[in-house]
mmCIF file with all atom_site columns, C-alpha atoms in Angstrom:
data_model
loop_
_atom_site.group_PDB
_atom_site.id
_atom_site.type_symbol
_atom_site.label_atom_id
_atom_site.label_alt_id
_atom_site.label_comp_id
_atom_site.label_asym_id
_atom_site.label_entity_id
_atom_site.label_seq_id
_atom_site.pdbx_PDB_ins_code
_atom_site.Cartn_x
_atom_site.Cartn_y
_atom_site.Cartn_z
_atom_site.occupancy
_atom_site.B_iso_or_equiv
_atom_site.pdbx_formal_charge
_atom_site.auth_seq_id
_atom_site.auth_comp_id
_atom_site.auth_asym_id
_atom_site.auth_atom_id
_atom_site.pdbx_PDB_model_num
ATOM 1   C CA . MET N 1 1   ? -74.353 -22.896 77.091 1.00 57.00 ? 1   MET N CA 1
ATOM 2   C CA . VAL N 1 2   ? -71.952 -19.751 76.248 1.00 58.00 ? 2   VAL N CA 1
ATOM 3   C CA . ARG N 1 3   ? -71.231 -18.528 72.724 1.00 62.00 ? 3   ARG N CA 1
ATOM 4   C CA . ARG N 1 4   ? -67.780 -17.518 71.959 1.00 61.00 ? 4   ARG N CA 1
ATOM 5   C CA . PRO N 1 5   ? -67.530 -14.348 70.778 1.00 59.00 ? 5   PRO N CA 1
ATOM 6   C CA . HIS N 1 6   ? -66.788 -14.405 66.938 1.00 57.00 ? 6   HIS N CA 1
ATOM 7   C CA . THR N 1 7   ? -62.638 -12.938 66.524 1.00 59.00 ? 7   THR N CA 1
ATOM 8   C CA . GLY N 1 8   ? -62.727 -12.664 61.999 1.00 59.00 ? 8   GLY N CA 1
ATOM 9   C CA . ARG N 1 9   ? -60.669 -15.454 61.703 1.00 60.00 ? 9   ARG N CA 1
ATOM 10  C CA . PRO N 1 10  ? -61.338 -17.807 59.768 1.00 57.00 ? 10  PRO N CA 1
ATOM 11  C CA . ARG N 1 11  ? -61.456 -20.965 60.353 1.00 56.00 ? 11  ARG N CA 1
ATOM 12  C CA . LEU N 1 12  ? -58.204 -23.369 58.906 1.00 53.00 ? 12  LEU N CA 1
ATOM 13  C CA . ARG N 1 13  ? -59.816 -26.754 60.295 1.00 57.00 ? 13  ARG N CA 1
ATOM 14  C CA . SER N 1 14  ? -61.620 -27.849 56.620 1.00 60.00 ? 14  SER N CA 1
ATOM 15  C CA . ILE N 1 15  ? -58.385 -26.658 54.949 1.00 63.00 ? 15  ILE N CA 1
ATOM 16  C CA . SER N 1 16  ? -55.891 -27.846 56.064 1.00 65.00 ? 16  SER N CA 1
ATOM 17  C CA . PRO N 1 17  ? -57.072 -32.281 54.656 1.00 71.00 ? 17  PRO N CA 1
ATOM 18  C CA . VAL N 1 18  ? -57.350 -30.093 51.269 1.00 70.00 ? 18  VAL N CA 1
ATOM 19  C CA . VAL N 1 19  ? -54.220 -29.538 52.109 1.00 71.00 ? 19  VAL N CA 1
ATOM 20  C CA . GLY N 1 20  ? -52.665 -32.935 52.850 1.00 71.00 ? 20  GLY N CA 1
ATOM 21  C CA . VAL N 1 21  ? -54.322 -34.221 49.694 1.00 71.00 ? 21  VAL N CA 1
ATOM 22  C CA . ILE N 1 22  ? -52.997 -31.702 46.761 1.00 77.00 ? 22  ILE N CA 1
ATOM 23  C CA . ALA N 1 23  ? -50.041 -32.997 49.029 1.00 70.00 ? 23  ALA N CA 1
ATOM 24  C CA . LEU N 1 24  ? -49.701 -36.131 47.875 1.00 74.00 ? 24  LEU N CA 1
ATOM 25  C CA . VAL N 1 25  ? -50.493 -36.095 44.840 1.00 75.00 ? 25  VAL N CA 1
ATOM 26  C CA . ALA N 1 26  ? -48.010 -34.174 43.973 1.00 72.00 ? 26  ALA N CA 1
ATOM 27  C CA . LEU N 1 27  ? -45.532 -36.313 46.215 1.00 67.00 ? 27  LEU N CA 1
ATOM 28  C CA . THR N 1 28  ? -46.980 -39.634 43.888 1.00 75.00 ? 28  THR N CA 1
ATOM 29  C CA . VAL N 1 29  ? -47.114 -37.989 39.947 1.00 69.00 ? 29  VAL N CA 1
ATOM 30  C CA . CYS N 1 30  ? -43.335 -36.384 41.498 1.00 60.00 ? 30  CYS N CA 1
ATOM 31  C CA . LEU N 1 31  ? -42.626 -40.382 42.311 1.00 66.00 ? 31  LEU N CA 1
ATOM 32  C CA . GLY N 1 32  ? -44.131 -41.670 39.152 1.00 65.00 ? 32  GLY N CA 1
ATOM 33  C CA . ALA N 1 33  ? -42.505 -39.423 36.846 1.00 61.00 ? 33  ALA N CA 1
ATOM 34  C CA . VAL N 1 34  ? -39.264 -40.715 39.116 1.00 59.00 ? 34  VAL N CA 1
ATOM 35  C CA . VAL N 1 35  ? -39.702 -44.453 38.435 1.00 58.00 ? 35  VAL N CA 1
ATOM 36  C CA . ALA N 1 36  ? -41.091 -43.733 34.709 1.00 55.00 ? 36  ALA N CA 1
ATOM 37  C CA . VAL N 1 37  ? -37.522 -42.576 33.469 1.00 52.00 ? 37  VAL N CA 1
ATOM 38  C CA . GLY N 1 38  ? -35.301 -45.370 35.693 1.00 51.00 ? 38  GLY N CA 1
ATOM 39  C CA . VAL N 1 39  ? -37.235 -47.314 33.912 1.00 46.00 ? 39  VAL N CA 1
ATOM 40  C CA . SER N 1 40  ? -37.343 -46.197 30.315 1.00 42.00 ? 40  SER N CA 1
ATOM 41  C CA . SER N 1 41  ? -33.444 -45.931 29.862 1.00 40.00 ? 41  SER N CA 1
ATOM 42  C CA . VAL N 1 42  ? -33.149 -50.042 31.211 1.00 41.00 ? 42  VAL N CA 1
ATOM 43  C CA . GLU N 1 43  ? -32.095 -51.710 28.123 1.00 43.00 ? 43  GLU N CA 1
ATOM 44  C CA . ILE N 1 44  ? -34.223 -55.278 28.608 1.00 42.00 ? 44  ILE N CA 1
ATOM 45  C CA . GLY N 1 45  ? -30.918 -57.961 29.305 1.00 42.00 ? 45  GLY N CA 1
ATOM 46  C CA . ALA N 1 46  ? -28.538 -55.791 29.183 1.00 46.00 ? 46  ALA N CA 1
ATOM 47  C CA . GLU N 1 47  ? -28.024 -56.516 32.418 1.00 50.00 ? 47  GLU N CA 1
ATOM 48  C CA . SER N 1 48  ? -24.380 -56.372 34.007 1.00 50.00 ? 48  SER N CA 1
ATOM 49  C CA . PRO N 1 49  ? -22.782 -58.732 35.961 1.00 53.00 ? 49  PRO N CA 1
ATOM 50  C CA . ALA N 1 50  ? -22.887 -57.815 39.079 1.00 68.00 ? 50  ALA N CA 1
ATOM 51  C CA . PHE N 1 51  ? -17.963 -58.535 39.648 1.00 79.00 ? 51  PHE N CA 1
ATOM 52  C CA . GLY N 1 52  ? -15.219 -57.338 41.855 1.00 90.00 ? 52  GLY N CA 1
ATOM 53  C CA . PHE N 1 53  ? -11.798 -57.140 41.716 1.00 94.00 ? 53  PHE N CA 1
ATOM 54  C CA . GLU N 1 54  ? -9.068  -56.971 44.028 1.00 95.00 ? 54  GLU N CA 1
ATOM 55  C CA . ALA N 1 55  ? -5.937  -54.685 42.414 1.00 95.00 ? 55  ALA N CA 1
ATOM 56  C CA . THR N 1 56  ? -2.297  -54.369 43.388 1.00 95.00 ? 56  THR N CA 1
ATOM 57  C CA . ALA N 1 57  ? 1.187   -52.777 41.150 1.00 96.00 ? 57  ALA N CA 1
ATOM 58  C CA . GLU N 1 58  ? 4.480   -53.159 42.381 1.00 95.00 ? 58  GLU N CA 1
ATOM 59  C CA . SER N 1 59  ? 6.485   -50.595 40.518 1.00 94.00 ? 59  SER N CA 1
ATOM 60  C CA . ALA N 1 60  ? 10.120  -52.951 40.449 1.00 93.00 ? 60  ALA N CA 1
ATOM 61  C CA . THR N 1 61  ? 8.610   -55.243 38.132 1.00 93.00 ? 61  THR N CA 1
ATOM 62  C CA . ASP N 1 62  ? 5.702   -52.611 36.360 1.00 94.00 ? 62  ASP N CA 1
ATOM 63  C CA . ARG N 1 63  ? 2.815   -55.354 36.140 1.00 95.00 ? 63  ARG N CA 1
ATOM 64  C CA . ILE N 1 64  ? -0.771  -55.429 37.598 1.00 95.00 ? 64  ILE N CA 1
ATOM 65  C CA . VAL N 1 65  ? -2.214  -57.819 39.091 1.00 96.00 ? 65  VAL N CA 1
ATOM 66  C CA . LEU N 1 66  ? -6.532  -58.519 39.526 1.00 96.00 ? 66  LEU N CA 1
ATOM 67  C CA . GLU N 1 67  ? -7.696  -60.970 41.337 1.00 96.00 ? 67  GLU N CA 1
ATOM 68  C CA . HIS N 1 68  ? -11.677 -61.847 40.956 1.00 95.00 ? 68  HIS N CA 1
ATOM 69  C CA . GLN N 1 69  ? -13.500 -60.844 43.846 1.00 93.00 ? 69  GLN N CA 1
ATOM 70  C CA . HIS N 1 70  ? -17.161 -62.096 44.067 1.00 92.00 ? 70  HIS N CA 1
ATOM 71  C CA . GLY N 1 71  ? -19.801 -62.575 41.840 1.00 90.00 ? 71  GLY N CA 1
ATOM 72  C CA . ASP N 1 72  ? -20.436 -63.584 37.859 1.00 88.00 ? 72  ASP N CA 1
ATOM 73  C CA . GLU N 1 73  ? -17.769 -65.267 35.677 1.00 92.00 ? 73  GLU N CA 1
ATOM 74  C CA . ILE N 1 74  ? -16.931 -62.852 33.183 1.00 92.00 ? 74  ILE N CA 1
ATOM 75  C CA . ASP N 1 75  ? -15.895 -63.900 30.133 1.00 94.00 ? 75  ASP N CA 1
ATOM 76  C CA . VAL N 1 76  ? -12.878 -61.631 29.268 1.00 94.00 ? 76  VAL N CA 1
ATOM 77  C CA . SER N 1 77  ? -13.106 -62.013 25.345 1.00 94.00 ? 77  SER N CA 1
ATOM 78  C CA . THR N 1 78  ? -16.334 -60.230 26.517 1.00 94.00 ? 78  THR N CA 1
ATOM 79  C CA . ILE N 1 79  ? -14.517 -56.655 28.267 1.00 94.00 ? 79  ILE N CA 1
ATOM 80  C CA . ASP N 1 80  ? -12.171 -54.087 27.782 1.00 94.00 ? 80  ASP N CA 1
ATOM 81  C CA . VAL N 1 81  ? -9.524  -53.746 30.660 1.00 95.00 ? 81  VAL N CA 1
ATOM 82  C CA . VAL N 1 82  ? -8.358  -49.890 30.786 1.00 96.00 ? 82  VAL N CA 1
ATOM 83  C CA . VAL N 1 83  ? -6.109  -48.145 33.003 1.00 95.00 ? 83  VAL N CA 1
ATOM 84  C CA . THR N 1 84  ? -4.328  -45.277 34.132 1.00 95.00 ? 84  THR N CA 1
ATOM 85  C CA . VAL N 1 85  ? -1.811  -44.350 36.390 1.00 94.00 ? 85  VAL N CA 1
ATOM 86  C CA . ASP N 1 86  ? -1.793  -41.241 38.712 1.00 94.00 ? 86  ASP N CA 1
ATOM 87  C CA . GLY N 1 87  ? -4.745  -40.748 36.782 1.00 93.00 ? 87  GLY N CA 1
ATOM 88  C CA . GLU N 1 88  ? -3.467  -40.996 32.859 1.00 95.00 ? 88  GLU N CA 1
ATOM 89  C CA . ALA N 1 89  ? -4.165  -43.714 30.119 1.00 95.00 ? 89  ALA N CA 1
ATOM 90  C CA . LEU N 1 90  ? -2.112  -45.773 28.790 1.00 94.00 ? 90  LEU N CA 1
ATOM 91  C CA . ALA N 1 91  ? -0.621  -45.953 25.954 1.00 95.00 ? 91  ALA N CA 1
ATOM 92  C CA . VAL N 1 92  ? -1.586  -49.565 25.000 1.00 95.00 ? 92  VAL N CA 1
ATOM 93  C CA . GLN N 1 93  ? -4.121  -50.759 26.898 1.00 95.00 ? 93  GLN N CA 1
ATOM 94  C CA . PRO N 1 94  ? -4.057  -54.427 27.946 1.00 94.00 ? 94  PRO N CA 1
ATOM 95  C CA . PRO N 1 95  ? -5.805  -56.591 24.384 1.00 93.00 ? 95  PRO N CA 1
ATOM 96  C CA . VAL N 1 96  ? -7.270  -59.645 26.619 1.00 94.00 ? 96  VAL N CA 1
ATOM 97  C CA . PRO N 1 97  ? -7.619  -62.062 26.170 1.00 94.00 ? 97  PRO N CA 1
ATOM 98  C CA . PHE N 1 98  ? -3.690  -61.606 24.326 1.00 94.00 ? 98  PHE N CA 1
ATOM 99  C CA . PHE N 1 99  ? 0.093   -63.080 24.643 1.00 91.00 ? 99  PHE N CA 1
ATOM 100 C CA . GLN N 1 100 ? 2.513   -61.082 22.732 1.00 89.00 ? 100 GLN N CA 1
ATOM 101 C CA . GLU N 1 101 ? 2.205   -57.000 22.667 1.00 92.00 ? 101 GLU N CA 1
ATOM 102 C CA . ASP N 1 102 ? 3.730   -54.609 21.919 1.00 92.00 ? 102 ASP N CA 1
ATOM 103 C CA . GLY N 1 103 ? 3.616   -52.353 25.602 1.00 94.00 ? 103 GLY N CA 1
ATOM 104 C CA . PHE N 1 104 ? 3.074   -55.304 27.623 1.00 94.00 ? 104 PHE N CA 1
ATOM 105 C CA . ARG N 1 105 ? 6.034   -57.633 28.415 1.00 93.00 ? 105 ARG N CA 1
ATOM 106 C CA . GLY N 1 106 ? 5.440   -61.671 28.127 1.00 89.00 ? 106 GLY N CA 1
ATOM 107 C CA . GLY N 1 107 ? 2.252   -63.170 28.221 1.00 90.00 ? 107 GLY N CA 1
ATOM 108 C CA . PRO N 1 108 ? -0.037  -61.895 30.770 1.00 94.00 ? 108 PRO N CA 1
ATOM 109 C CA . SER N 1 109 ? -1.531  -64.641 33.661 1.00 95.00 ? 109 SER N CA 1
ATOM 110 C CA . GLY N 1 110 ? -4.610  -66.285 33.894 1.00 94.00 ? 110 GLY N CA 1
ATOM 111 C CA . PRO N 1 111 ? -7.430  -65.827 31.693 1.00 96.00 ? 111 PRO N CA 1
ATOM 112 C CA . PHE N 1 112 ? -5.982  -62.482 30.188 1.00 95.00 ? 112 PHE N CA 1
ATOM 113 C CA . ASN N 1 113 ? -3.730  -65.053 28.664 1.00 94.00 ? 113 ASN N CA 1
ATOM 114 C CA . SER N 1 114 ? -4.944  -66.247 25.209 1.00 93.00 ? 114 SER N CA 1
ATOM 115 C CA . ARG N 1 115 ? -3.293  -69.429 26.233 1.00 94.00 ? 115 ARG N CA 1
ATOM 116 C CA . ALA N 1 116 ? -5.524  -70.293 29.343 1.00 93.00 ? 116 ALA N CA 1
ATOM 117 C CA . ASP N 1 117 ? -9.242  -70.922 29.720 1.00 94.00 ? 117 ASP N CA 1
ATOM 118 C CA . SER N 1 118 ? -10.780 -66.926 29.188 1.00 93.00 ? 118 SER N CA 1
ATOM 119 C CA . ARG N 1 119 ? -13.895 -67.646 31.823 1.00 95.00 ? 119 ARG N CA 1
ATOM 120 C CA . TRP N 1 120 ? -12.426 -65.132 34.861 1.00 95.00 ? 120 TRP N CA 1
ATOM 121 C CA . ARG N 1 121 ? -13.678 -67.070 37.928 1.00 95.00 ? 121 ARG N CA 1
ATOM 122 C CA . VAL N 1 122 ? -13.926 -66.207 41.535 1.00 94.00 ? 122 VAL N CA 1
ATOM 123 C CA . GLY N 1 123 ? -10.320 -66.622 43.547 1.00 95.00 ? 123 GLY N CA 1
ATOM 124 C CA . GLU N 1 124 ? -8.392  -66.063 39.799 1.00 96.00 ? 124 GLU N CA 1
ATOM 125 C CA . ARG N 1 125 ? -5.922  -63.914 39.886 1.00 96.00 ? 125 ARG N CA 1
ATOM 126 C CA . ALA N 1 126 ? -5.329  -62.439 36.003 1.00 95.00 ? 126 ALA N CA 1
ATOM 127 C CA . GLY N 1 127 ? -1.880  -60.449 35.315 1.00 95.00 ? 127 GLY N CA 1
ATOM 128 C CA . PHE N 1 128 ? -0.084  -59.170 32.562 1.00 95.00 ? 128 PHE N CA 1
ATOM 129 C CA . ARG N 1 129 ? 3.162   -56.926 33.206 1.00 95.00 ? 129 ARG N CA 1
ATOM 130 C CA . LEU N 1 130 ? 4.179   -53.471 31.197 1.00 94.00 ? 130 LEU N CA 1
ATOM 131 C CA . ALA N 1 131 ? 6.776   -52.374 28.610 1.00 94.00 ? 131 ALA N CA 1
ATOM 132 C CA . SER N 1 132 ? 9.320   -50.344 28.757 1.00 92.00 ? 132 SER N CA 1
ATOM 133 C CA . THR N 1 133 ? 7.756   -48.592 25.766 1.00 93.00 ? 133 THR N CA 1
ATOM 134 C CA . ASN N 1 134 ? 4.521   -47.841 27.243 1.00 93.00 ? 134 ASN N CA 1
ATOM 135 C CA . ALA N 1 135 ? 3.972   -45.268 28.883 1.00 93.00 ? 135 ALA N CA 1
ATOM 136 C CA . PRO N 1 136 ? 3.479   -43.852 31.591 1.00 93.00 ? 136 PRO N CA 1
ATOM 137 C CA . THR N 1 137 ? 5.990   -45.403 34.247 1.00 91.00 ? 137 THR N CA 1
ATOM 138 C CA . ILE N 1 138 ? 4.090   -47.446 36.677 1.00 93.00 ? 138 ILE N CA 1
ATOM 139 C CA . ASP N 1 139 ? 6.496   -45.527 39.726 1.00 94.00 ? 139 ASP N CA 1
ATOM 140 C CA . PRO N 1 140 ? 6.234   -46.387 44.094 1.00 95.00 ? 140 PRO N CA 1
ATOM 141 C CA . GLY N 1 141 ? 3.290   -44.377 44.463 1.00 95.00 ? 141 GLY N CA 1
ATOM 142 C CA . ASP N 1 142 ? 1.469   -44.085 41.145 1.00 94.00 ? 142 ASP N CA 1
ATOM 143 C CA . GLU N 1 143 ? -1.936  -44.382 42.227 1.00 96.00 ? 143 GLU N CA 1
ATOM 144 C CA . ILE N 1 144 ? -2.556  -46.799 39.287 1.00 94.00 ? 144 ILE N CA 1
ATOM 145 C CA . VAL N 1 145 ? -6.854  -46.919 38.777 1.00 96.00 ? 145 VAL N CA 1
ATOM 146 C CA . VAL N 1 146 ? -8.272  -50.683 37.056 1.00 95.00 ? 146 VAL N CA 1
ATOM 147 C CA . SER N 1 147 ? -11.807 -50.535 35.210 1.00 95.00 ? 147 SER N CA 1
ATOM 148 C CA . ILE N 1 148 ? -13.549 -53.097 33.213 1.00 93.00 ? 148 ILE N CA 1
ATOM 149 C CA . GLU N 1 149 ? -16.365 -53.024 30.655 1.00 93.00 ? 149 GLU N CA 1
ATOM 150 C CA . ARG N 1 150 ? -18.079 -53.853 28.363 1.00 92.00 ? 150 ARG N CA 1
ATOM 151 C CA . ASP N 1 151 ? -19.109 -52.396 25.708 1.00 91.00 ? 151 ASP N CA 1
ATOM 152 C CA . GLY N 1 152 ? -18.777 -49.715 27.008 1.00 89.00 ? 152 GLY N CA 1
ATOM 153 C CA . ASN N 1 153 ? -20.980 -49.811 29.604 1.00 91.00 ? 153 ASN N CA 1
ATOM 154 C CA . LEU N 1 154 ? -18.448 -50.047 33.564 1.00 91.00 ? 154 LEU N CA 1
ATOM 155 C CA . LEU N 1 155 ? -18.714 -53.457 35.014 1.00 91.00 ? 155 LEU N CA 1
ATOM 156 C CA . GLY N 1 156 ? -16.528 -52.371 37.714 1.00 91.00 ? 156 GLY N CA 1
ATOM 157 C CA . GLN N 1 157 ? -13.187 -50.838 38.881 1.00 93.00 ? 157 GLN N CA 1
ATOM 158 C CA . ALA N 1 158 ? -10.662 -50.804 40.672 1.00 93.00 ? 158 ALA N CA 1
ATOM 159 C CA . SER N 1 159 ? -8.191  -48.535 41.930 1.00 93.00 ? 159 SER N CA 1
ATOM 160 C CA . THR N 1 160 ? -3.895  -49.558 44.682 1.00 95.00 ? 160 THR N CA 1
ATOM 161 C CA . VAL N 1 161 ? -0.649  -47.597 44.959 1.00 94.00 ? 161 VAL N CA 1
ATOM 162 C CA . ALA N 1 162 ? 2.147   -48.555 43.669 1.00 92.00 ? 162 ALA N CA 1
ATOM 163 C CA . GLU N 1 163 ? 4.588   -50.465 45.939 1.00 90.00 ? 163 GLU N CA 1
#
């Protein structure tokens, strides 16, 4: 049997498993912390409905129409609608449901109308027309962003470019 001479270098084979175990423990602790923070920030019973909608805007009629595309039914009496035109919020936001309000022409359509069923279902459209007293006005090419919120939490958002 031939012996190899010792070169003076330490053997690293016994250190590799220890380093691997330490790395796995550190990773587990970090992932546990992330999960703990995520779980603690969720309020029990405060689930937001999963829903999506599409927006269209016509500058000639100052009309904004929202179509419920998918997801849960929404009771419009529990939401706030926030509209911006090229990043600037409307002076008067639509107080859904409503009928004749300052800042808007006539009554809105669909579930945004206070005389209609307040439940907004998939496939239904809801719309309103801005009055000339509401600012900013809608011009062709303006970006319109509509946000639907409940108790300050964003439920959904859609944007469109005015025709």
